[in-house]
Amino acid sequence: MSTPLPPLHPPAAAMILAAGRGERMRPLTDHTPKPLLAVQGKPLMQWHLEALQAAGIASAVINTGWLGQQVAERWGAGFGTDFGAAHPDHPALALHYSREERDFGGGIETAGGIARALPLLDDSFWLVAGDVFVPQWRFDEALRRRFAAGEALAHLWLVPNPPHHPRGDFVLGADGLARPAHGASSHEEAARTSPPSLTYSTIALLRKALFQPPWCSIPAGNPAGVAAPLGPLLFKAAAAGRVSASLYTGDWTDVGTPERLQSLDLQTPSHGR
């Protein structure tokens, strides 16, 4: 049992998930955490940090697990004044860490990690996985303000299904709501008339209420380090009509294997912001 993290004032507006072991990326991740693997000349997670800084976001939380000390040492307490930051004229992005490897001996999965970091986060916050490459992505704080004023528990950005995930995760309705792509209503007629399935990009706006009953049973701050994935929470809320979504058609890659990483490095470099 570990003491929940103390509240952060002001709370952070974003969280980057960086605790995974990266099993499919071995042997590259045997000695380097996946968010620090270089993509087109800079660490994978740096693309997100640059986008957050460019959006004027003041602070972000990073959860760490496998080789987490390397992540904390590489970025320290802030981003934007070194590592050749793309926007040196913008205020630095303050960084805060949820050190799951130190508190619990390892990562506690996505929902477990978010629940652990909740005291550090704003009531509505950006979430992005540290192992996706989205070089043109913009974090738009006006979108977060509109989301905070609405009723949805989550807003997801969905992408066309990649070859390694052809079944997708959600369908996006004309009403702007995401619903589970696979479930009880799998009759032939429904399959013919429903929109095509799409894949969750791992970019989202989330509300803290998603990590409370009836959606989530993990106690506030996750002092016991309960490990739980985020997917079931999103599917449950989506089935209840509480998840909105947008289609994202820009460059997006789940950098899940050494082959995908190599393919990105062979492409024309993306300039991002």
PDB file of C-alpha atoms in Angstrom:
ATOM      1  CA  MET A   1       0.000   0.000   0.000  1.00  0.00           C
ATOM      2  CA  SER A   2       1.390   3.387  -1.007  1.00  0.00           C
ATOM      3  CA  THR A   3       0.238   6.873  -0.081  1.00  0.00           C
ATOM      4  CA  PRO A   4      -1.668   8.548  -2.943  1.00  0.00           C
ATOM      5  CA  LEU A   5       0.230  11.301  -4.693  1.00  0.00           C
ATOM      6  CA  PRO A   6      -0.344  14.756  -3.150  1.00  0.00           C
ATOM      7  CA  PRO A   7      -2.537  17.164  -5.138  1.00  0.00           C
ATOM      8  CA  LEU A   8      -0.787  19.433  -7.616  1.00  0.00           C
ATOM      9  CA  HIS A   9      -1.590  23.162  -7.672  1.00  0.00           C
ATOM     10  CA  PRO A  10      -2.349  24.162 -10.321  1.00  0.00           C
ATOM     11  CA  PRO A  11      -3.245  20.716 -11.668  1.00  0.00           C
ATOM     12  CA  ALA A  12      -1.673  19.388 -14.857  1.00  0.00           C
ATOM     13  CA  ALA A  13      -3.669  19.528 -18.087  1.00  0.00           C
ATOM     14  CA  ALA A  14      -2.107  16.481 -19.755  1.00  0.00           C
ATOM     15  CA  MET A  15      -0.752  13.015 -19.083  1.00  0.00           C
ATOM     16  CA  ILE A  16       1.651  10.936 -21.171  1.00  0.00           C
ATOM     17  CA  LEU A  17       1.580   7.174 -20.661  1.00  0.00           C
ATOM     18  CA  ALA A  18       5.155   5.894 -20.550  1.00  0.00           C
ATOM     19  CA  ALA A  19       5.178   2.934 -18.170  1.00  0.00           C
ATOM     20  CA  GLY A  20       4.943  -0.047 -20.527  1.00  0.00           C
ATOM     21  CA  ARG A  21       7.588  -2.749 -20.912  1.00  0.00           C
ATOM     22  CA  GLY A  22       7.505  -2.701 -24.712  1.00  0.00           C
ATOM     23  CA  GLU A  23       7.720  -6.486 -25.057  1.00  0.00           C
ATOM     24  CA  ARG A  24       7.133  -6.447 -28.831  1.00  0.00           C
ATOM     25  CA  MET A  25       9.974  -3.950 -29.253  1.00  0.00           C
ATOM     26  CA  ARG A  26      12.587  -6.206 -27.674  1.00  0.00           C
ATOM     27  CA  PRO A  27      15.568  -6.271 -27.832  1.00  0.00           C
ATOM     28  CA  LEU A  28      15.471  -2.487 -28.397  1.00  0.00           C
ATOM     29  CA  THR A  29      13.616  -1.979 -25.122  1.00  0.00           C
ATOM     30  CA  ASP A  30      15.793  -4.291 -23.035  1.00  0.00           C
ATOM     31  CA  HIS A  31      17.947  -1.309 -22.058  1.00  0.00           C
ATOM     32  CA  THR A  32      15.964   1.705 -23.333  1.00  0.00           C
ATOM     33  CA  PRO A  33      12.344   2.542 -22.440  1.00  0.00           C
ATOM     34  CA  LYS A  34      10.211   2.739 -25.569  1.00  0.00           C
ATOM     35  CA  PRO A  35       9.387   6.484 -25.202  1.00  0.00           C
ATOM     36  CA  LEU A  36      13.117   7.239 -25.483  1.00  0.00           C
ATOM     37  CA  LEU A  37      13.668   5.281 -28.702  1.00  0.00           C
ATOM     38  CA  ALA A  38      14.613   7.686 -31.478  1.00  0.00           C
ATOM     39  CA  VAL A  39      12.149   8.308 -34.312  1.00  0.00           C
ATOM     40  CA  GLN A  40      13.421  10.489 -37.145  1.00  0.00           C
ATOM     41  CA  GLY A  41      16.222  11.837 -35.018  1.00  0.00           C
ATOM     42  CA  LYS A  42      14.617  12.492 -31.641  1.00  0.00           C
ATOM     43  CA  PRO A  43      13.040  10.473 -28.820  1.00  0.00           C
ATOM     44  CA  LEU A  44       9.524   9.302 -29.587  1.00  0.00           C
ATOM     45  CA  MET A  45       8.043  11.078 -26.580  1.00  0.00           C
ATOM     46  CA  GLN A  46       9.734  14.363 -27.475  1.00  0.00           C
ATOM     47  CA  TRP A  47       7.257  14.797 -30.336  1.00  0.00           C
ATOM     48  CA  HIS A  48       4.455  14.918 -27.737  1.00  0.00           C
ATOM     49  CA  LEU A  49       6.392  17.235 -25.436  1.00  0.00           C
ATOM     50  CA  GLU A  50       6.975  19.681 -28.274  1.00  0.00           C
ATOM     51  CA  ALA A  51       3.273  19.617 -29.170  1.00  0.00           C
ATOM     52  CA  LEU A  52       2.246  20.251 -25.552  1.00  0.00           C
ATOM     53  CA  GLN A  53       4.675  23.135 -25.225  1.00  0.00           C
ATOM     54  CA  ALA A  54       3.542  24.612 -28.545  1.00  0.00           C
ATOM     55  CA  ALA A  55      -0.054  24.573 -27.267  1.00  0.00           C
ATOM     56  CA  GLY A  56       0.933  26.660 -24.249  1.00  0.00           C
ATOM     57  CA  ILE A  57       0.096  23.886 -21.776  1.00  0.00           C
ATOM     58  CA  ALA A  58       1.814  24.686 -18.494  1.00  0.00           C
ATOM     59  CA  SER A  59       2.412  21.210 -17.078  1.00  0.00           C
ATOM     60  CA  ALA A  60       2.041  17.508 -17.796  1.00  0.00           C
ATOM     61  CA  VAL A  61       2.285  14.237 -15.884  1.00  0.00           C
ATOM     62  CA  ILE A  62       4.349  11.290 -17.099  1.00  0.00           C
ATOM     63  CA  ASN A  63       3.842   7.869 -15.543  1.00  0.00           C
ATOM     64  CA  THR A  64       6.854   5.595 -15.594  1.00  0.00           C
ATOM     65  CA  GLY A  65       7.392   1.883 -15.105  1.00  0.00           C
ATOM     66  CA  TRP A  66       9.969  -0.080 -17.052  1.00  0.00           C
ATOM     67  CA  LEU A  67      13.343   1.717 -16.817  1.00  0.00           C
ATOM     68  CA  GLY A  68      11.447   4.724 -15.510  1.00  0.00           C
ATOM     69  CA  GLN A  69      14.529   6.322 -14.018  1.00  0.00           C
ATOM     70  CA  GLN A  70      15.859   6.907 -17.533  1.00  0.00           C
ATOM     71  CA  VAL A  71      12.711   8.823 -18.489  1.00  0.00           C
ATOM     72  CA  ALA A  72      12.834  10.993 -15.379  1.00  0.00           C
ATOM     73  CA  GLU A  73      16.543  11.685 -15.811  1.00  0.00           C
ATOM     74  CA  ARG A  74      16.215  12.514 -19.499  1.00  0.00           C
ATOM     75  CA  TRP A  75      13.455  15.106 -19.130  1.00  0.00           C
ATOM     76  CA  GLY A  76      13.829  16.279 -15.540  1.00  0.00           C
ATOM     77  CA  ALA A  77      11.394  18.849 -14.186  1.00  0.00           C
ATOM     78  CA  GLY A  78      10.690  20.622 -17.440  1.00  0.00           C
ATOM     79  CA  PHE A  79      10.873  20.637 -21.226  1.00  0.00           C
ATOM     80  CA  GLY A  80      11.424  23.589 -23.493  1.00  0.00           C
ATOM     81  CA  THR A  81      14.732  25.151 -22.612  1.00  0.00           C
ATOM     82  CA  ASP A  82      17.040  22.401 -23.866  1.00  0.00           C
ATOM     83  CA  PHE A  83      17.166  19.376 -26.230  1.00  0.00           C
ATOM     84  CA  GLY A  84      16.765  21.848 -29.126  1.00  0.00           C
ATOM     85  CA  ALA A  85      13.131  22.536 -28.245  1.00  0.00           C
ATOM     86  CA  ALA A  86      11.048  23.523 -31.253  1.00  0.00           C
ATOM     87  CA  HIS A  87       9.528  26.507 -29.434  1.00  0.00           C
ATOM     88  CA  PRO A  88      12.165  28.172 -27.231  1.00  0.00           C
ATOM     89  CA  ASP A  89      10.053  31.352 -27.245  1.00  0.00           C
ATOM     90  CA  HIS A  90       7.161  29.531 -25.510  1.00  0.00           C
ATOM     91  CA  PRO A  91       7.090  28.964 -21.734  1.00  0.00           C
ATOM     92  CA  ALA A  92       8.709  25.700 -20.673  1.00  0.00           C
ATOM     93  CA  LEU A  93       6.460  22.715 -20.031  1.00  0.00           C
ATOM     94  CA  ALA A  94       6.695  21.655 -16.368  1.00  0.00           C
ATOM     95  CA  LEU A  95       6.870  17.882 -15.916  1.00  0.00           C
ATOM     96  CA  HIS A  96       5.681  15.794 -12.988  1.00  0.00           C
ATOM     97  CA  TYR A  97       6.125  12.051 -12.570  1.00  0.00           C
ATOM     98  CA  SER A  98       4.096   9.147 -11.230  1.00  0.00           C
ATOM     99  CA  ARG A  99       6.879   6.628 -10.576  1.00  0.00           C
ATOM    100  CA  GLU A 100       5.025   3.308 -10.650  1.00  0.00           C
ATOM    101  CA  GLU A 101       8.242   1.269 -10.679  1.00  0.00           C
ATOM    102  CA  ARG A 102       9.295   2.955  -7.446  1.00  0.00           C
ATOM    103  CA  ASP A 103       5.872   2.829  -5.764  1.00  0.00           C
ATOM    104  CA  PHE A 104       4.715  -0.627  -6.892  1.00  0.00           C
ATOM    105  CA  GLY A 105       7.656  -2.400  -8.468  1.00  0.00           C
ATOM    106  CA  GLY A 106       6.439  -1.910 -12.040  1.00  0.00           C
ATOM    107  CA  GLY A 107       3.775  -0.480 -14.293  1.00  0.00           C
ATOM    108  CA  ILE A 108       0.114  -0.844 -13.303  1.00  0.00           C
ATOM    109  CA  GLU A 109      -1.457  -0.600 -16.798  1.00  0.00           C
ATOM    110  CA  THR A 110      -3.296   2.340 -18.284  1.00  0.00           C
ATOM    111  CA  ALA A 111      -6.385   2.810 -16.094  1.00  0.00           C
ATOM    112  CA  GLY A 112      -4.397   1.884 -13.005  1.00  0.00           C
ATOM    113  CA  GLY A 113      -1.750   4.436 -13.891  1.00  0.00           C
ATOM    114  CA  ILE A 114      -4.233   7.203 -14.639  1.00  0.00           C
ATOM    115  CA  ALA A 115      -6.134   6.514 -11.408  1.00  0.00           C
ATOM    116  CA  ARG A 116      -2.831   6.720  -9.535  1.00  0.00           C
ATOM    117  CA  ALA A 117      -1.982  10.099 -11.098  1.00  0.00           C
ATOM    118  CA  LEU A 118      -5.459  11.654 -10.718  1.00  0.00           C
ATOM    119  CA  PRO A 119      -4.465  13.945  -7.793  1.00  0.00           C
ATOM    120  CA  LEU A 120      -1.986  15.618 -10.150  1.00  0.00           C
ATOM    121  CA  LEU A 121      -4.467  16.176 -12.970  1.00  0.00           C
ATOM    122  CA  ASP A 122      -7.092  18.751 -13.849  1.00  0.00           C
ATOM    123  CA  ASP A 123     -10.766  17.719 -13.865  1.00  0.00           C
ATOM    124  CA  SER A 124     -10.503  17.420 -17.668  1.00  0.00           C
ATOM    125  CA  PHE A 125      -7.152  16.491 -19.176  1.00  0.00           C
ATOM    126  CA  TRP A 126      -5.382  15.356 -22.320  1.00  0.00           C
ATOM    127  CA  LEU A 127      -4.140  11.779 -22.523  1.00  0.00           C
ATOM    128  CA  VAL A 128      -1.663  10.416 -25.043  1.00  0.00           C
ATOM    129  CA  ALA A 129       0.391   7.240 -25.132  1.00  0.00           C
ATOM    130  CA  GLY A 130       4.125   7.747 -25.267  1.00  0.00           C
ATOM    131  CA  ASP A 131       4.534   5.093 -27.986  1.00  0.00           C
ATOM    132  CA  VAL A 132       2.512   6.586 -30.845  1.00  0.00           C
ATOM    133  CA  PHE A 133       4.033   8.765 -33.553  1.00  0.00           C
ATOM    134  CA  VAL A 134       1.678  11.594 -34.564  1.00  0.00           C
ATOM    135  CA  PRO A 135       3.984  14.294 -35.946  1.00  0.00           C
ATOM    136  CA  GLN A 136       1.310  16.784 -37.056  1.00  0.00           C
ATOM    137  CA  TRP A 137      -0.875  16.506 -33.954  1.00  0.00           C
ATOM    138  CA  ARG A 138      -1.910  19.749 -32.202  1.00  0.00           C
ATOM    139  CA  PHE A 139      -3.169  19.892 -28.629  1.00  0.00           C
ATOM    140  CA  ASP A 140      -5.900  22.537 -28.878  1.00  0.00           C
ATOM    141  CA  GLU A 141      -6.772  23.936 -25.459  1.00  0.00           C
ATOM    142  CA  ALA A 142      -9.989  25.438 -26.827  1.00  0.00           C
ATOM    143  CA  LEU A 143     -11.135  21.862 -27.429  1.00  0.00           C
ATOM    144  CA  ARG A 144     -10.355  20.960 -23.828  1.00  0.00           C
ATOM    145  CA  ARG A 145     -12.407  23.908 -22.580  1.00  0.00           C
ATOM    146  CA  ARG A 146     -15.368  22.879 -24.731  1.00  0.00           C
ATOM    147  CA  PHE A 147     -15.035  19.289 -23.540  1.00  0.00           C
ATOM    148  CA  ALA A 148     -14.961  20.420 -19.908  1.00  0.00           C
ATOM    149  CA  ALA A 149     -18.233  22.307 -20.435  1.00  0.00           C
ATOM    150  CA  GLY A 150     -19.984  19.243 -21.920  1.00  0.00           C
ATOM    151  CA  GLU A 151     -21.405  15.995 -20.608  1.00  0.00           C
ATOM    152  CA  ALA A 152     -19.099  13.371 -22.147  1.00  0.00           C
ATOM    153  CA  LEU A 153     -16.774  11.396 -19.918  1.00  0.00           C
ATOM    154  CA  ALA A 154     -14.265  11.047 -22.747  1.00  0.00           C
ATOM    155  CA  HIS A 155     -13.596  12.370 -26.225  1.00  0.00           C
ATOM    156  CA  LEU A 156     -11.501  10.040 -28.360  1.00  0.00           C
ATOM    157  CA  TRP A 157      -9.620  10.559 -31.591  1.00  0.00           C
ATOM    158  CA  LEU A 158     -10.120   7.533 -33.827  1.00  0.00           C
ATOM    159  CA  VAL A 159      -8.022   6.518 -36.813  1.00  0.00           C
ATOM    160  CA  PRO A 160      -8.586   4.154 -39.760  1.00  0.00           C
ATOM    161  CA  ASN A 161      -7.748   0.621 -38.712  1.00  0.00           C
ATOM    162  CA  PRO A 162      -4.055  -0.220 -39.210  1.00  0.00           C
ATOM    163  CA  PRO A 163      -3.119  -3.603 -40.701  1.00  0.00           C
ATOM    164  CA  HIS A 164      -2.228  -5.045 -37.291  1.00  0.00           C
ATOM    165  CA  HIS A 165      -5.653  -4.123 -35.823  1.00  0.00           C
ATOM    166  CA  PRO A 166      -8.217  -4.699 -38.608  1.00  0.00           C
ATOM    167  CA  ARG A 167     -11.261  -5.166 -36.351  1.00  0.00           C
ATOM    168  CA  GLY A 168     -10.946  -1.726 -34.766  1.00  0.00           C
ATOM    169  CA  ASP A 169     -12.355  -0.614 -31.427  1.00  0.00           C
ATOM    170  CA  PHE A 170     -15.256   1.800 -31.921  1.00  0.00           C
ATOM    171  CA  VAL A 171     -17.741   3.013 -34.487  1.00  0.00           C
ATOM    172  CA  LEU A 172     -18.358   6.739 -34.838  1.00  0.00           C
ATOM    173  CA  GLY A 173     -22.007   7.632 -35.228  1.00  0.00           C
ATOM    174  CA  ALA A 174     -23.530  10.584 -37.052  1.00  0.00           C
ATOM    175  CA  ASP A 175     -24.358  11.973 -33.600  1.00  0.00           C
ATOM    176  CA  GLY A 176     -20.634  12.293 -32.825  1.00  0.00           C
ATOM    177  CA  LEU A 177     -20.726   9.501 -30.248  1.00  0.00           C
ATOM    178  CA  ALA A 178     -18.371   6.538 -30.178  1.00  0.00           C
ATOM    179  CA  ARG A 179     -19.839   3.116 -29.478  1.00  0.00           C
ATOM    180  CA  PRO A 180     -18.078  -0.234 -29.072  1.00  0.00           C
ATOM    181  CA  ALA A 181     -17.453  -1.854 -32.435  1.00  0.00           C
ATOM    182  CA  HIS A 182     -17.914  -5.343 -31.046  1.00  0.00           C
ATOM    183  CA  GLY A 183     -20.526  -6.467 -28.594  1.00  0.00           C
ATOM    184  CA  ALA A 184     -23.946  -7.982 -28.138  1.00  0.00           C
ATOM    185  CA  SER A 185     -25.487  -6.316 -31.193  1.00  0.00           C
ATOM    186  CA  SER A 186     -23.609  -8.254 -33.847  1.00  0.00           C
ATOM    187  CA  HIS A 187     -26.586  -9.316 -35.977  1.00  0.00           C
ATOM    188  CA  GLU A 188     -26.044  -9.459 -39.723  1.00  0.00           C
ATOM    189  CA  GLU A 189     -28.297  -6.511 -40.476  1.00  0.00           C
ATOM    190  CA  ALA A 190     -26.582  -4.334 -37.858  1.00  0.00           C
ATOM    191  CA  ALA A 191     -23.198  -5.252 -39.290  1.00  0.00           C
ATOM    192  CA  ARG A 192     -24.318  -4.174 -42.774  1.00  0.00           C
ATOM    193  CA  THR A 193     -25.771  -0.826 -41.692  1.00  0.00           C
ATOM    194  CA  SER A 194     -23.379   0.300 -38.954  1.00  0.00           C
ATOM    195  CA  PRO A 195     -20.471   2.666 -39.730  1.00  0.00           C
ATOM    196  CA  PRO A 196     -17.052   1.075 -40.286  1.00  0.00           C
ATOM    197  CA  SER A 197     -15.038   0.326 -37.197  1.00  0.00           C
ATOM    198  CA  LEU A 198     -12.152   2.608 -36.243  1.00  0.00           C
ATOM    199  CA  THR A 199      -9.147   2.286 -33.944  1.00  0.00           C
ATOM    200  CA  TYR A 200      -8.595   4.317 -30.782  1.00  0.00           C
ATOM    201  CA  SER A 201      -5.498   6.409 -31.454  1.00  0.00           C
ATOM    202  CA  THR A 202      -4.575   6.622 -27.732  1.00  0.00           C
ATOM    203  CA  ILE A 203      -5.165  10.382 -27.902  1.00  0.00           C
ATOM    204  CA  ALA A 204      -8.108  11.509 -25.797  1.00  0.00           C
ATOM    205  CA  LEU A 205      -9.657  14.082 -23.542  1.00  0.00           C
ATOM    206  CA  LEU A 206     -10.783  12.471 -20.297  1.00  0.00           C
ATOM    207  CA  ARG A 207     -12.797  13.564 -17.296  1.00  0.00           C
ATOM    208  CA  LYS A 208     -11.808  12.532 -13.779  1.00  0.00           C
ATOM    209  CA  ALA A 209     -15.351  11.230 -13.271  1.00  0.00           C
ATOM    210  CA  LEU A 210     -14.530   8.326 -15.618  1.00  0.00           C
ATOM    211  CA  PHE A 211     -12.312   6.951 -12.833  1.00  0.00           C
ATOM    212  CA  GLN A 212     -15.085   6.926 -10.246  1.00  0.00           C
ATOM    213  CA  PRO A 213     -18.057   4.552  -9.746  1.00  0.00           C
ATOM    214  CA  PRO A 214     -19.966   3.282 -11.625  1.00  0.00           C
ATOM    215  CA  TRP A 215     -17.288   3.318 -14.328  1.00  0.00           C
ATOM    216  CA  CYS A 216     -14.225   2.518 -12.253  1.00  0.00           C
ATOM    217  CA  SER A 217     -13.888   0.787  -8.879  1.00  0.00           C
ATOM    218  CA  ILE A 218     -10.269   1.746  -8.155  1.00  0.00           C
ATOM    219  CA  PRO A 219     -10.044   3.925  -5.010  1.00  0.00           C
ATOM    220  CA  ALA A 220      -8.985   7.539  -5.516  1.00  0.00           C
ATOM    221  CA  GLY A 221      -5.247   7.796  -6.029  1.00  0.00           C
ATOM    222  CA  ASN A 222      -4.933   4.009  -6.399  1.00  0.00           C
ATOM    223  CA  PRO A 223      -2.907   3.535  -3.194  1.00  0.00           C
ATOM    224  CA  ALA A 224      -2.785  -0.246  -3.649  1.00  0.00           C
ATOM    225  CA  GLY A 225      -1.446   0.023  -7.184  1.00  0.00           C
ATOM    226  CA  VAL A 226      -4.347  -1.897  -8.746  1.00  0.00           C
ATOM    227  CA  ALA A 227      -3.412  -2.799 -12.320  1.00  0.00           C
ATOM    228  CA  ALA A 228      -6.222  -2.287 -14.834  1.00  0.00           C
ATOM    229  CA  PRO A 229      -6.502  -1.408 -18.530  1.00  0.00           C
ATOM    230  CA  LEU A 230      -8.328   1.676 -19.812  1.00  0.00           C
ATOM    231  CA  GLY A 231     -10.204  -0.077 -22.633  1.00  0.00           C
ATOM    232  CA  PRO A 232     -12.999  -1.633 -20.528  1.00  0.00           C
ATOM    233  CA  LEU A 233     -13.794   1.747 -18.936  1.00  0.00           C
ATOM    234  CA  LEU A 234     -14.031   3.413 -22.326  1.00  0.00           C
ATOM    235  CA  PHE A 235     -16.204   0.642 -23.765  1.00  0.00           C
ATOM    236  CA  LYS A 236     -18.526   0.762 -20.745  1.00  0.00           C
ATOM    237  CA  ALA A 237     -18.933   4.517 -20.946  1.00  0.00           C
ATOM    238  CA  ALA A 238     -19.317   4.399 -24.740  1.00  0.00           C
ATOM    239  CA  ALA A 239     -22.063   1.781 -24.493  1.00  0.00           C
ATOM    240  CA  ALA A 240     -23.903   4.223 -22.199  1.00  0.00           C
ATOM    241  CA  GLY A 241     -23.583   7.064 -24.717  1.00  0.00           C
ATOM    242  CA  ARG A 242     -21.041   9.011 -22.661  1.00  0.00           C
ATOM    243  CA  VAL A 243     -18.093   9.020 -25.085  1.00  0.00           C
ATOM    244  CA  SER A 244     -17.777  11.380 -28.049  1.00  0.00           C
ATOM    245  CA  ALA A 245     -15.171  11.078 -30.775  1.00  0.00           C
ATOM    246  CA  SER A 246     -13.540  12.587 -33.845  1.00  0.00           C
ATOM    247  CA  LEU A 247     -11.868  10.974 -36.840  1.00  0.00           C
ATOM    248  CA  TYR A 248      -8.170  11.776 -37.215  1.00  0.00           C
ATOM    249  CA  THR A 249      -6.730  11.271 -40.702  1.00  0.00           C
ATOM    250  CA  GLY A 250      -3.227  12.677 -40.236  1.00  0.00           C
ATOM    251  CA  ASP A 251      -0.075  10.586 -39.976  1.00  0.00           C
ATOM    252  CA  TRP A 252      -0.366   8.153 -37.076  1.00  0.00           C
ATOM    253  CA  THR A 253       1.691   5.085 -36.199  1.00  0.00           C
ATOM    254  CA  ASP A 254       1.556   2.783 -33.214  1.00  0.00           C
ATOM    255  CA  VAL A 255       5.297   2.182 -32.901  1.00  0.00           C
ATOM    256  CA  GLY A 256       4.798  -1.325 -31.593  1.00  0.00           C
ATOM    257  CA  THR A 257       7.513  -3.319 -33.349  1.00  0.00           C
ATOM    258  CA  PRO A 258      11.117  -2.729 -34.483  1.00  0.00           C
ATOM    259  CA  GLU A 259       9.904  -3.068 -38.079  1.00  0.00           C
ATOM    260  CA  ARG A 260       7.464  -0.156 -37.706  1.00  0.00           C
ATOM    261  CA  LEU A 261      10.183   1.943 -36.112  1.00  0.00           C
ATOM    262  CA  GLN A 262      12.551   1.178 -38.977  1.00  0.00           C
ATOM    263  CA  SER A 263       9.844   2.006 -41.525  1.00  0.00           C
ATOM    264  CA  LEU A 264       9.315   5.437 -39.951  1.00  0.00           C
ATOM    265  CA  ASP A 265      13.020   6.170 -40.054  1.00  0.00           C
ATOM    266  CA  LEU A 266      13.135   5.341 -43.769  1.00  0.00           C
ATOM    267  CA  GLN A 267      10.417   7.902 -44.528  1.00  0.00           C
ATOM    268  CA  THR A 268      10.962  11.566 -45.296  1.00  0.00           C
ATOM    269  CA  PRO A 269      11.413  13.251 -41.901  1.00  0.00           C
ATOM    270  CA  SER A 270       8.297  14.881 -40.485  1.00  0.00           C
ATOM    271  CA  HIS A 271       8.765  18.446 -39.306  1.00  0.00           C
ATOM    272  CA  GLY A 272       5.849  18.434 -36.869  1.00  0.00           C
ATOM    273  CA  ARG A 273       5.285  21.849 -35.401  1.00  0.00           C
TER     274      ARG A 273
END
